[in-house]
Amino acid sequence: MSQELLVIGGGLAGCEAALAAARSGVSVRLVDMKPAEFSPAHHSPRLGELVCSNSLRSDAITSAVGLLKAEMTLLGSAVMQAARATAVGAGKALAVDREAFAGHLEGQIAAQPLISRETARVDELPRDVAVLATGPLTAGALAEELAKITSSNHLLFYDAIAPIVSLESVDMQRAYWGDRYGEPGQGDYLNCPLSREEWGEFYSALISAEQVPLKDFESPKFFEGCLPIEVMAARGEKTLLFGPMKPVGLEDPATGKRPHAVVQLRKENAEGSLLNLVGFQTKLTYKSQDLVFRKIPALARAEFVRWGSIHRNTFLDAPRVLDPHQRLKAAPHLFVAGQLSGVEGYVESAAMGILCGVNAANLLHARPLLTPPPTSALGGLVTHLQNTATKSFQPSNINFGLLPPLEGRVFKRLRGAAQARRGLSDFLAWMEASSLAPAGEIPELPEETT
Ligand SMILES: Cc1cc2nc3c(=O)[nH]c(=O)nc-3n(C[C@H](O)[C@H](O)[C@H](O)COP(=O)(O)OP(=O)(O)OC[C@H]3O[C@@H](n4cnc5c(N)ncnc54)[C@H](O)[C@@H]3O)c2cc1C
């Protein structure tokens, strides 16, 4: 087996994969089409470009993304080193000077003698061990090749993301379980009813809410099957009442009557701790979603762990086409990292890059492939990519809902700390068992308080 690893794509995931594999002693060829060619969202000639915001989100270890950052640091993350070195003031978030950040990352690549760089667009799937990290705007014939090998309906081109709420935050006085025409009070769907008056308020807020403008590379044509909720609403009140908010067959067991409208929530993970708002994919701004969706009485105080969105995004139907080590089932010599694998966000993309780099090196060295513990944030992302419970897979940011629930009753305000304690100690034990030496300082575990 060739000892050289090909990494295609020098974004956050590709840079991390290349550096992680090189740290394991593997020679890497890192190929990116920039600066000869740019995707519609990339403008900088540098690798590791942050295409939009300059924020890597919360730095608190008691948040899911903060925990993920701590785990990445322990694994020697190049993105975390670059981010710390180029941070700009942003309160509790970690934001960076994007030019300096990309420069730092490129410096790390240049200083690694085992990595050689090449500028080329890759249009074919490699025959030898490789990491595909070409991102949400994968260019050229590579996307078609991926569609062919995974069967075309498993390579998706749009996120049509409905908001997700945590079950525990739904007001159960204003919601009831039940499938359409099923036994009232039993079933897979959690129904959130609206009276005629509540509907009126919700509808007028929805049709006047602010939307995110489309980028010029985003098609203004949506698939009829997943129209944004506000586009349906603009066609007239009845479109929603006969569509995703149809109340027939969903009598409220509390009143025995059919509500005027119903929003159905469906399980998003195997535990059922997260629920998505069925049919609520949207281009509304996050601020508008916060305003409009809280007009659904059961969700007035809900915790929205993810807001809805629709944007151009090439990603794999991971649960169907990737194995538990992010390799294409149809071509197990090919690892898929970053946004293309079905995670969402800079930090998540980079994190999956490290894991793929480590495992690609292990494959080349004929060593066992590693899977982080499910209680860690990195493990939570792997769980998401293997979540066959969702029929319509969508990329996800890291959130604690992707991790197994905590044991026993833990007060809401203490849950982040409890997740961090459990996740970090399991992660450190896993690193030790996998002979991975912690690269950064071991962060202090948040104290146990009652
Ligand atoms: C418009 C847009 C805005 C976003 N904004 C944010 C945000 O604000 N915050 C956030 O957390 N996430 C954001 N994301 C989501 C996502 O986290 C980022 O896209 C992230 O950069 C993904 O990292 P990546 O390494 O997987 O891909 P990328 O960073 O996109 O890197 C892919 C690399 O592959 C190269 N490439 C592509 N095709 C080929 C090919 N065929 N041959 C050779 N090279 C190729 C590209 O030139 C690029 O350098 C955004 C996504 C998009 C599309």
Short mmCIF file of C-alpha atoms and ligand atoms in Angstrom, two decimals:
data_model
loop_
_atom_site.label_atom_id
_atom_site.label_comp_id
_atom_site.label_asym_id
_atom_site.label_seq_id
_atom_site.Cartn_x
_atom_site.Cartn_y
_atom_site.Cartn_z
CA MET A 1 0.00 0.00 0.00
CA SER A 2 1.36 3.45 -0.95
CA GLN A 3 2.55 5.37 2.11
CA GLU A 4 1.56 8.74 0.68
CA LEU A 5 -1.79 10.21 1.62
CA LEU A 6 -3.62 12.43 -0.84
CA VAL A 7 -5.73 15.14 0.74
CA ILE A 8 -8.05 16.95 -1.65
CA GLY A 9 -9.16 20.39 -0.48
CA GLY A 10 -7.14 22.76 1.67
CA GLY A 11 -9.98 24.27 3.68
CA LEU A 12 -10.28 23.82 7.42
CA ALA A 13 -10.90 20.08 7.19
CA GLY A 14 -8.19 19.43 4.59
CA CYS A 15 -5.50 21.39 6.47
CA GLU A 16 -6.32 19.56 9.69
CA ALA A 17 -6.34 16.16 7.95
CA ALA A 18 -3.00 16.82 6.24
CA LEU A 19 -1.31 18.01 9.44
CA ALA A 20 -2.79 15.21 11.61
CA ALA A 21 -1.58 12.55 9.15
CA ALA A 22 1.86 14.19 8.90
CA ARG A 23 2.14 14.27 12.71
CA SER A 24 1.60 10.49 12.54
CA GLY A 25 4.59 10.21 10.19
CA VAL A 26 2.76 9.94 6.87
CA SER A 27 3.82 11.85 3.73
CA VAL A 28 0.94 13.96 2.46
CA ARG A 29 0.15 15.54 -0.90
CA LEU A 30 -2.30 18.38 -0.28
CA VAL A 31 -4.10 19.49 -3.42
CA ASP A 32 -6.39 22.50 -3.72
CA MET A 33 -7.61 24.24 -6.86
CA LYS A 34 -6.95 27.68 -5.32
CA PRO A 35 -5.58 30.08 -6.41
CA ALA A 36 -5.97 28.80 -10.01
CA GLU A 37 -9.72 28.46 -9.52
CA PHE A 38 -12.16 29.67 -6.86
CA SER A 39 -15.58 28.44 -5.74
CA PRO A 40 -18.28 31.16 -5.71
CA ALA A 41 -17.78 31.63 -1.94
CA HIS A 42 -13.96 31.54 -1.78
CA HIS A 43 -11.99 34.70 -2.54
CA SER A 44 -8.65 34.41 -0.74
CA PRO A 45 -5.71 32.67 -2.41
CA ARG A 46 -4.78 31.24 0.99
CA LEU A 47 -5.68 27.82 2.37
CA GLY A 48 -7.89 27.64 5.46
CA GLU A 49 -10.18 30.42 4.31
CA LEU A 50 -13.13 31.37 6.53
CA VAL A 51 -15.74 31.97 3.86
CA CYS A 52 -18.14 34.06 5.91
CA SER A 53 -18.14 34.96 9.61
CA ASN A 54 -14.81 35.24 11.46
CA SER A 55 -16.23 33.60 14.58
CA LEU A 56 -15.56 30.07 15.80
CA ARG A 57 -18.44 30.51 18.25
CA SER A 58 -18.49 30.01 22.01
CA ASP A 59 -15.28 29.33 23.86
CA ALA A 60 -16.97 28.14 27.06
CA ILE A 61 -16.20 24.49 27.74
CA THR A 62 -19.71 24.13 29.11
CA SER A 63 -21.09 24.67 25.59
CA ALA A 64 -21.02 21.82 23.07
CA VAL A 65 -18.82 23.74 20.63
CA GLY A 66 -16.50 24.78 23.48
CA LEU A 67 -16.12 21.13 24.49
CA LEU A 68 -15.36 20.22 20.87
CA LYS A 69 -12.65 22.90 20.78
CA ALA A 70 -11.08 21.52 23.98
CA GLU A 71 -11.00 18.02 22.47
CA MET A 72 -9.49 19.33 19.23
CA THR A 73 -6.80 21.15 21.19
CA LEU A 74 -5.92 17.89 22.96
CA LEU A 75 -5.56 16.25 19.53
CA GLY A 76 -3.13 18.98 18.40
CA SER A 77 -5.57 20.91 16.21
CA ALA A 78 -3.87 23.30 13.79
CA VAL A 79 -7.06 25.35 13.47
CA MET A 80 -7.19 25.86 17.23
CA GLN A 81 -3.52 26.90 17.32
CA ALA A 82 -4.11 29.36 14.49
CA ALA A 83 -7.27 30.67 16.15
CA ARG A 84 -5.61 31.23 19.54
CA ALA A 85 -2.68 32.99 17.89
CA THR A 86 -4.87 35.33 15.85
CA ALA A 87 -7.85 35.85 18.18
CA VAL A 88 -9.62 39.20 18.27
CA GLY A 89 -11.83 40.38 21.15
CA ALA A 90 -15.31 38.89 20.87
CA GLY A 91 -16.60 38.45 24.42
CA LYS A 92 -17.23 34.82 25.21
CA ALA A 93 -16.80 33.78 21.59
CA LEU A 94 -13.54 32.91 19.83
CA ALA A 95 -13.22 35.17 16.79
CA VAL A 96 -10.14 35.64 14.64
CA ASP A 97 -8.46 38.01 12.24
CA ARG A 98 -9.27 35.93 9.16
CA GLU A 99 -6.20 36.91 7.09
CA ALA A 100 -3.81 36.29 9.97
CA PHE A 101 -5.65 33.04 10.78
CA ALA A 102 -5.25 31.67 7.24
CA GLY A 103 -1.62 32.86 7.22
CA HIS A 104 -0.91 31.00 10.48
CA LEU A 105 -2.51 27.82 9.14
CA GLU A 106 -0.52 28.05 5.90
CA GLY A 107 2.62 28.62 7.97
CA GLN A 108 1.99 25.37 9.84
CA ILE A 109 1.57 23.52 6.52
CA ALA A 110 4.74 25.07 5.09
CA ALA A 111 6.72 24.16 8.22
CA GLN A 112 5.72 20.49 8.01
CA PRO A 113 8.36 18.74 5.82
CA LEU A 114 6.10 15.73 5.20
CA ILE A 115 3.49 17.84 3.38
CA SER A 116 3.83 18.86 -0.26
CA ARG A 117 1.36 21.28 -1.78
CA GLU A 118 -0.10 21.28 -5.27
CA THR A 119 -2.54 23.54 -7.09
CA ALA A 120 -5.00 21.55 -9.19
CA ARG A 121 -8.67 20.82 -9.47
CA VAL A 122 -9.30 17.14 -8.90
CA ASP A 123 -12.06 15.70 -11.05
CA GLU A 124 -11.70 12.00 -10.35
CA LEU A 125 -11.97 9.87 -7.25
CA PRO A 126 -8.47 8.71 -6.28
CA ARG A 127 -7.51 5.04 -6.43
CA ASP A 128 -5.21 5.18 -3.40
CA VAL A 129 -5.92 6.16 0.20
CA ALA A 130 -7.18 9.75 0.26
CA VAL A 131 -9.16 12.26 2.29
CA LEU A 132 -11.86 14.14 0.36
CA ALA A 133 -12.29 17.55 1.97
CA THR A 134 -13.61 19.67 -0.89
CA GLY A 135 -16.34 21.27 1.18
CA PRO A 136 -19.88 22.45 0.57
CA LEU A 137 -19.01 23.88 -2.84
CA THR A 138 -17.10 20.88 -4.21
CA ALA A 139 -16.07 21.86 -7.71
CA GLY A 140 -15.96 20.21 -11.09
CA ALA A 141 -16.61 16.60 -11.96
CA LEU A 142 -15.65 15.37 -8.48
CA ALA A 143 -19.20 15.96 -7.25
CA GLU A 144 -20.58 13.95 -10.18
CA GLU A 145 -18.12 11.15 -9.46
CA LEU A 146 -19.27 11.13 -5.84
CA ALA A 147 -22.89 11.08 -6.95
CA LYS A 148 -22.13 8.09 -9.19
CA ILE A 149 -20.33 6.05 -6.58
CA THR A 150 -22.91 6.73 -3.85
CA SER A 151 -25.90 6.57 -6.25
CA SER A 152 -27.03 10.08 -7.08
CA ASN A 153 -29.80 10.46 -4.50
CA HIS A 154 -27.21 10.18 -1.72
CA LEU A 155 -25.31 13.31 -2.73
CA LEU A 156 -27.38 16.32 -1.81
CA PHE A 157 -27.00 19.90 -2.99
CA TYR A 158 -29.14 21.94 -0.61
CA ASP A 159 -29.58 22.12 3.09
CA ALA A 160 -33.28 22.45 3.74
CA ILE A 161 -33.03 22.64 7.47
CA ALA A 162 -36.02 22.93 9.76
CA PRO A 163 -35.40 24.34 13.23
CA ILE A 164 -34.71 21.88 16.05
CA VAL A 165 -35.85 22.26 19.65
CA SER A 166 -35.02 20.23 22.75
CA LEU A 167 -37.91 18.13 24.00
CA GLU A 168 -37.42 19.19 27.60
CA SER A 169 -37.97 22.84 26.69
CA VAL A 170 -41.36 22.32 24.99
CA ASP A 171 -44.32 23.47 27.07
CA MET A 172 -46.12 20.14 27.50
CA GLN A 173 -49.22 21.93 28.81
CA ARG A 174 -49.62 23.15 25.22
CA ALA A 175 -48.49 20.04 23.32
CA TYR A 176 -49.61 16.41 22.98
CA TRP A 177 -48.30 13.23 21.42
CA GLY A 178 -50.23 11.67 18.54
CA ASP A 179 -49.94 10.46 14.98
CA ARG A 180 -52.46 11.67 12.40
CA TYR A 181 -55.65 9.62 12.80
CA GLY A 182 -53.84 7.63 15.51
CA GLU A 183 -54.72 6.96 19.12
CA PRO A 184 -54.86 10.40 20.85
CA GLY A 185 -52.06 10.84 23.35
CA GLN A 186 -49.88 8.15 21.72
CA GLY A 187 -47.59 8.21 18.72
CA ASP A 188 -44.32 9.50 17.34
CA TYR A 189 -45.26 13.14 16.76
CA LEU A 190 -45.46 15.87 19.34
CA ASN A 191 -48.25 18.20 18.22
CA CYS A 192 -48.30 21.90 19.00
CA PRO A 193 -51.85 23.25 18.47
CA LEU A 194 -52.86 26.82 17.60
CA SER A 195 -56.31 28.30 18.11
CA ARG A 196 -57.81 30.51 15.37
CA GLU A 197 -56.59 33.61 17.17
CA GLU A 198 -53.07 32.24 17.77
CA TRP A 199 -52.92 31.16 14.13
CA GLY A 200 -53.80 34.69 13.00
CA GLU A 201 -50.95 36.16 14.99
CA PHE A 202 -48.49 33.52 13.83
CA TYR A 203 -49.48 33.90 10.16
CA SER A 204 -49.23 37.67 10.04
CA ALA A 205 -45.82 37.57 11.75
CA LEU A 206 -44.64 34.93 9.28
CA ILE A 207 -45.62 36.71 6.08
CA SER A 208 -44.06 39.99 7.17
CA ALA A 209 -40.83 38.52 8.61
CA GLU A 210 -37.40 39.41 7.28
CA GLN A 211 -35.70 36.87 4.99
CA VAL A 212 -32.02 36.18 4.29
CA PRO A 213 -31.21 37.50 0.80
CA LEU A 214 -30.11 34.80 -1.64
CA LYS A 215 -26.45 34.79 -2.71
CA ASP A 216 -25.96 35.04 -6.48
CA PHE A 217 -24.82 31.41 -6.65
CA GLU A 218 -27.89 30.17 -4.84
CA SER A 219 -30.73 29.15 -7.08
CA PRO A 220 -33.95 31.07 -6.40
CA LYS A 221 -35.83 27.90 -7.40
CA PHE A 222 -36.66 25.60 -4.53
CA PHE A 223 -37.80 22.03 -4.86
CA GLU A 224 -41.59 21.86 -4.47
CA GLY A 225 -41.08 19.12 -1.91
CA CYS A 226 -39.14 21.34 0.47
CA LEU A 227 -40.39 24.89 -0.06
CA PRO A 228 -39.49 27.38 2.65
CA ILE A 229 -42.38 27.82 5.08
CA GLU A 230 -42.61 31.55 4.27
CA VAL A 231 -42.84 30.83 0.51
CA MET A 232 -45.77 28.49 1.19
CA ALA A 233 -47.34 31.10 3.47
CA ALA A 234 -47.05 33.76 0.75
CA ARG A 235 -49.21 31.58 -1.51
CA GLY A 236 -52.10 32.09 0.89
CA GLU A 237 -53.28 31.07 4.35
CA LYS A 238 -54.80 27.81 3.12
CA THR A 239 -51.48 26.56 1.75
CA LEU A 240 -50.16 26.02 5.26
CA LEU A 241 -53.48 24.86 6.72
CA PHE A 242 -53.69 22.20 4.01
CA GLY A 243 -49.92 21.62 4.13
CA PRO A 244 -47.47 21.28 7.02
CA MET A 245 -49.88 22.80 9.58
CA LYS A 246 -52.88 20.67 8.62
CA PRO A 247 -54.88 19.84 11.78
CA VAL A 248 -57.09 16.99 10.47
CA GLY A 249 -56.75 13.74 12.36
CA LEU A 250 -54.89 15.47 15.18
CA GLU A 251 -57.61 16.10 17.75
CA ASP A 252 -56.30 17.60 21.00
CA PRO A 253 -56.93 15.03 23.78
CA ALA A 254 -57.27 17.88 26.30
CA THR A 255 -60.31 19.36 24.47
CA GLY A 256 -61.37 16.46 22.25
CA LYS A 257 -61.49 19.04 19.44
CA ARG A 258 -59.52 19.63 16.28
CA PRO A 259 -57.28 22.72 16.64
CA HIS A 260 -57.29 25.40 13.96
CA ALA A 261 -53.68 24.57 13.03
CA VAL A 262 -51.00 22.19 14.28
CA VAL A 263 -47.21 22.22 14.11
CA GLN A 264 -45.86 18.70 14.29
CA LEU A 265 -42.51 17.95 15.90
CA ARG A 266 -40.63 14.82 14.88
CA LYS A 267 -37.78 13.02 16.63
CA GLU A 268 -34.40 14.09 15.36
CA ASN A 269 -32.25 11.58 17.27
CA ALA A 270 -32.65 8.03 18.52
CA GLU A 271 -33.18 9.21 22.14
CA GLY A 272 -35.92 11.61 21.06
CA SER A 273 -34.37 14.44 23.07
CA LEU A 274 -34.32 16.68 19.97
CA LEU A 275 -37.30 17.38 17.74
CA ASN A 276 -37.57 19.14 14.40
CA LEU A 277 -40.47 21.30 13.25
CA VAL A 278 -41.79 19.27 10.34
CA GLY A 279 -41.95 21.27 7.10
CA PHE A 280 -40.45 24.40 8.66
CA GLN A 281 -37.36 24.75 6.45
CA THR A 282 -36.86 28.47 6.03
CA LYS A 283 -34.87 31.39 4.69
CA LEU A 284 -36.01 33.71 7.50
CA THR A 285 -33.24 35.46 9.42
CA TYR A 286 -32.45 33.85 12.80
CA LYS A 287 -33.87 36.94 14.51
CA SER A 288 -37.17 36.58 12.65
CA GLN A 289 -37.33 32.86 13.42
CA ASP A 290 -36.86 33.68 17.09
CA LEU A 291 -39.78 36.07 16.86
CA VAL A 292 -42.15 34.11 14.62
CA PHE A 293 -41.68 30.54 15.86
CA ARG A 294 -42.20 31.58 19.48
CA LYS A 295 -45.75 32.51 18.47
CA ILE A 296 -46.43 28.76 18.48
CA PRO A 297 -47.69 28.57 22.10
CA ALA A 298 -45.91 25.30 23.01
CA LEU A 299 -42.62 26.78 21.77
CA ALA A 300 -42.89 30.22 23.37
CA ARG A 301 -39.96 29.44 25.70
CA ALA A 302 -38.39 26.57 23.78
CA GLU A 303 -34.65 26.11 23.43
CA PHE A 304 -33.93 26.19 19.69
CA VAL A 305 -30.71 24.18 19.35
CA ARG A 306 -30.59 24.94 15.63
CA TRP A 307 -32.41 27.50 13.51
CA GLY A 308 -33.75 26.65 10.08
CA SER A 309 -31.95 27.46 6.84
CA ILE A 310 -31.70 26.67 3.17
CA HIS A 311 -28.48 27.13 1.28
CA ARG A 312 -26.31 25.61 -1.36
CA ASN A 313 -24.36 22.84 0.26
CA THR A 314 -22.96 19.69 -1.25
CA PHE A 315 -22.97 16.93 1.34
CA LEU A 316 -23.33 13.19 1.54
CA ASP A 317 -26.26 11.30 2.99
CA ALA A 318 -23.73 10.13 5.56
CA PRO A 319 -25.78 7.51 7.46
CA ARG A 320 -26.41 5.70 4.21
CA VAL A 321 -23.02 6.02 2.46
CA LEU A 322 -20.29 6.42 5.11
CA ASP A 323 -18.96 3.76 7.45
CA PRO A 324 -18.35 4.58 11.14
CA HIS A 325 -14.86 5.89 10.22
CA GLN A 326 -16.16 8.36 7.62
CA ARG A 327 -15.04 6.17 4.70
CA LEU A 328 -17.21 5.69 1.64
CA LYS A 329 -18.78 2.27 2.04
CA ALA A 330 -18.43 1.85 -1.73
CA ALA A 331 -14.71 2.81 -1.65
CA PRO A 332 -13.27 2.26 1.84
CA HIS A 333 -9.89 3.72 0.88
CA LEU A 334 -11.57 7.16 0.68
CA PHE A 335 -12.23 9.14 3.86
CA VAL A 336 -14.63 12.09 3.71
CA ALA A 337 -13.94 15.04 6.02
CA GLY A 338 -15.47 18.42 6.70
CA GLN A 339 -18.76 19.83 5.57
CA LEU A 340 -18.94 17.33 2.67
CA SER A 341 -19.26 14.51 5.23
CA GLY A 342 -22.44 16.00 6.70
CA VAL A 343 -21.29 18.16 9.60
CA GLU A 344 -22.03 21.89 9.67
CA GLY A 345 -19.70 24.71 10.66
CA TYR A 346 -16.05 25.70 10.70
CA VAL A 347 -15.19 24.02 14.00
CA GLU A 348 -17.06 20.81 13.19
CA SER A 349 -15.48 20.60 9.71
CA ALA A 350 -12.00 21.04 11.17
CA ALA A 351 -12.68 18.47 13.91
CA MET A 352 -13.71 15.82 11.39
CA GLY A 353 -10.56 16.68 9.41
CA ILE A 354 -8.37 15.72 12.38
CA LEU A 355 -10.19 12.44 12.91
CA CYS A 356 -9.96 11.51 9.22
CA GLY A 357 -6.25 12.45 9.13
CA VAL A 358 -5.50 10.27 12.16
CA ASN A 359 -7.49 7.35 10.77
CA ALA A 360 -6.09 7.65 7.23
CA ALA A 361 -2.59 7.47 8.75
CA ASN A 362 -3.67 4.46 10.82
CA LEU A 363 -5.00 2.75 7.69
CA LEU A 364 -1.69 3.34 5.89
CA HIS A 365 0.22 2.02 8.91
CA ALA A 366 -2.11 -1.00 9.18
CA ARG A 367 -3.19 0.12 12.65
CA PRO A 368 -6.76 -0.09 13.99
CA LEU A 369 -9.04 2.81 13.12
CA LEU A 370 -10.28 4.91 16.03
CA THR A 371 -13.77 5.98 17.09
CA PRO A 372 -14.06 8.64 19.82
CA PRO A 373 -16.45 7.93 22.71
CA PRO A 374 -20.08 8.92 22.03
CA THR A 375 -20.13 11.06 25.17
CA SER A 376 -17.46 13.37 23.71
CA ALA A 377 -18.32 16.20 21.30
CA LEU A 378 -16.25 14.60 18.53
CA GLY A 379 -18.05 11.32 19.21
CA GLY A 380 -21.37 13.19 19.01
CA LEU A 381 -20.54 14.31 15.47
CA VAL A 382 -19.69 10.73 14.50
CA THR A 383 -23.01 9.60 16.01
CA HIS A 384 -24.81 12.21 13.90
CA LEU A 385 -23.15 10.95 10.71
CA GLN A 386 -24.28 7.42 11.57
CA ASN A 387 -27.81 8.38 12.63
CA THR A 388 -30.01 6.19 10.46
CA ALA A 389 -33.07 7.26 12.49
CA THR A 390 -33.43 10.39 10.33
CA LYS A 391 -34.88 9.57 6.93
CA SER A 392 -33.92 12.95 5.53
CA PHE A 393 -30.37 13.51 6.76
CA GLN A 394 -29.22 17.12 7.19
CA PRO A 395 -25.84 18.46 8.31
CA SER A 396 -25.61 19.48 11.94
CA ASN A 397 -23.59 21.73 14.18
CA ILE A 398 -22.41 20.12 17.39
CA ASN A 399 -24.95 20.32 20.21
CA PHE A 400 -25.42 18.35 23.41
CA GLY A 401 -28.50 16.67 21.93
CA LEU A 402 -26.15 14.58 19.77
CA LEU A 403 -24.63 13.06 22.93
CA PRO A 404 -26.31 10.41 25.10
CA PRO A 405 -28.48 11.97 27.82
CA LEU A 406 -26.90 12.49 31.24
CA GLU A 407 -27.71 9.91 33.85
CA GLY A 408 -30.08 10.92 36.64
CA ARG A 409 -31.69 14.30 37.10
CA VAL A 410 -29.37 17.25 36.59
CA PHE A 411 -30.60 20.84 36.93
CA LYS A 412 -30.71 22.61 33.59
CA ARG A 413 -28.15 25.26 34.62
CA LEU A 414 -25.64 22.52 35.59
CA ARG A 415 -26.05 20.37 32.50
CA GLY A 416 -23.36 22.02 30.34
CA ALA A 417 -20.77 21.51 33.08
CA ALA A 418 -21.90 17.91 33.62
CA GLN A 419 -21.67 17.20 29.87
CA ALA A 420 -18.19 18.76 29.77
CA ARG A 421 -16.98 16.72 32.77
CA ARG A 422 -18.29 13.44 31.38
CA GLY A 423 -17.19 14.17 27.80
CA LEU A 424 -13.68 15.30 28.66
CA SER A 425 -12.88 12.49 31.05
CA ASP A 426 -14.14 9.87 28.58
CA PHE A 427 -12.22 11.60 25.80
CA LEU A 428 -8.96 11.59 27.79
CA ALA A 429 -9.43 7.91 28.70
CA TRP A 430 -10.03 7.14 25.01
CA MET A 431 -6.90 9.06 23.98
CA GLU A 432 -4.83 7.11 26.49
CA ALA A 433 -6.27 3.77 25.36
CA SER A 434 -5.56 4.78 21.75
CA SER A 435 -1.94 5.83 22.55
CA LEU A 436 -2.66 9.44 21.60
CA ALA A 437 -0.67 11.82 23.79
CA PRO A 438 -2.55 15.03 24.72
CA ALA A 439 -1.08 17.82 22.62
CA GLY A 440 -2.37 20.78 24.58
CA GLU A 441 -2.85 21.50 28.23
CA ILE A 442 -5.57 19.41 29.80
CA PRO A 443 -8.36 21.89 30.51
CA GLU A 444 -9.68 22.18 34.03
CA LEU A 445 -12.91 20.27 34.42
CA PRO A 446 -15.79 22.44 35.55
CA GLU A 447 -16.52 21.89 39.22
CA GLU A 448 -19.40 19.76 40.38
CA THR A 449 -21.86 21.98 42.18
CA THR A 450 -25.34 21.27 43.36
C1 LIG B 1 -21.51 30.59 1.77
C2 LIG B 1 -21.17 29.84 3.01
C3 LIG B 1 -21.03 30.51 4.22
C4 LIG B 1 -20.71 29.82 5.40
N1 LIG B 1 -20.57 30.52 6.56
C5 LIG B 1 -20.21 29.87 7.69
C6 LIG B 1 -20.03 30.60 8.90
O1 LIG B 1 -20.16 31.81 8.93
N2 LIG B 1 -19.69 29.93 10.03
C7 LIG B 1 -19.51 28.57 10.02
O2 LIG B 1 -19.18 28.01 11.08
N3 LIG B 1 -19.69 27.85 8.89
C8 LIG B 1 -20.04 28.45 7.72
N4 LIG B 1 -20.23 27.74 6.55
C9 LIG B 1 -20.21 26.28 6.60
C10 LIG B 1 -18.85 25.55 6.62
O3 LIG B 1 -18.46 25.38 7.93
C11 LIG B 1 -17.74 26.15 5.86
O4 LIG B 1 -18.09 26.07 4.52
C12 LIG B 1 -16.37 25.45 6.09
O5 LIG B 1 -15.43 26.23 5.45
C13 LIG B 1 -16.30 24.02 5.59
O6 LIG B 1 -14.97 23.54 5.69
P1 LIG B 1 -14.40 22.48 4.67
O7 LIG B 1 -12.95 22.32 4.97
O8 LIG B 1 -15.25 21.27 4.71
O9 LIG B 1 -14.59 23.13 3.22
P2 LIG B 1 -13.96 24.47 2.62
O10 LIG B 1 -13.49 25.38 3.69
O11 LIG B 1 -14.97 24.98 1.64
O12 LIG B 1 -12.68 23.96 1.84
C14 LIG B 1 -12.80 23.21 0.65
C15 LIG B 1 -11.57 23.46 -0.21
O13 LIG B 1 -11.63 22.53 -1.29
C16 LIG B 1 -11.27 23.19 -2.50
N5 LIG B 1 -11.91 22.44 -3.59
C17 LIG B 1 -13.23 22.34 -3.86
N6 LIG B 1 -13.43 21.49 -4.88
C18 LIG B 1 -12.20 21.07 -5.30
C19 LIG B 1 -11.75 20.17 -6.30
N7 LIG B 1 -12.60 19.53 -7.10
N8 LIG B 1 -10.40 19.98 -6.45
C20 LIG B 1 -9.51 20.62 -5.63
N9 LIG B 1 -9.90 21.47 -4.65
C21 LIG B 1 -11.23 21.68 -4.46
C22 LIG B 1 -11.75 24.61 -2.29
O14 LIG B 1 -10.98 25.51 -3.09
C23 LIG B 1 -11.53 24.85 -0.80
O15 LIG B 1 -10.30 25.44 -0.52
C24 LIG B 1 -20.54 28.40 5.36
C25 LIG B 1 -20.69 27.72 4.14
C26 LIG B 1 -20.99 28.41 2.98
C27 LIG B 1 -21.11 27.67 1.70
#
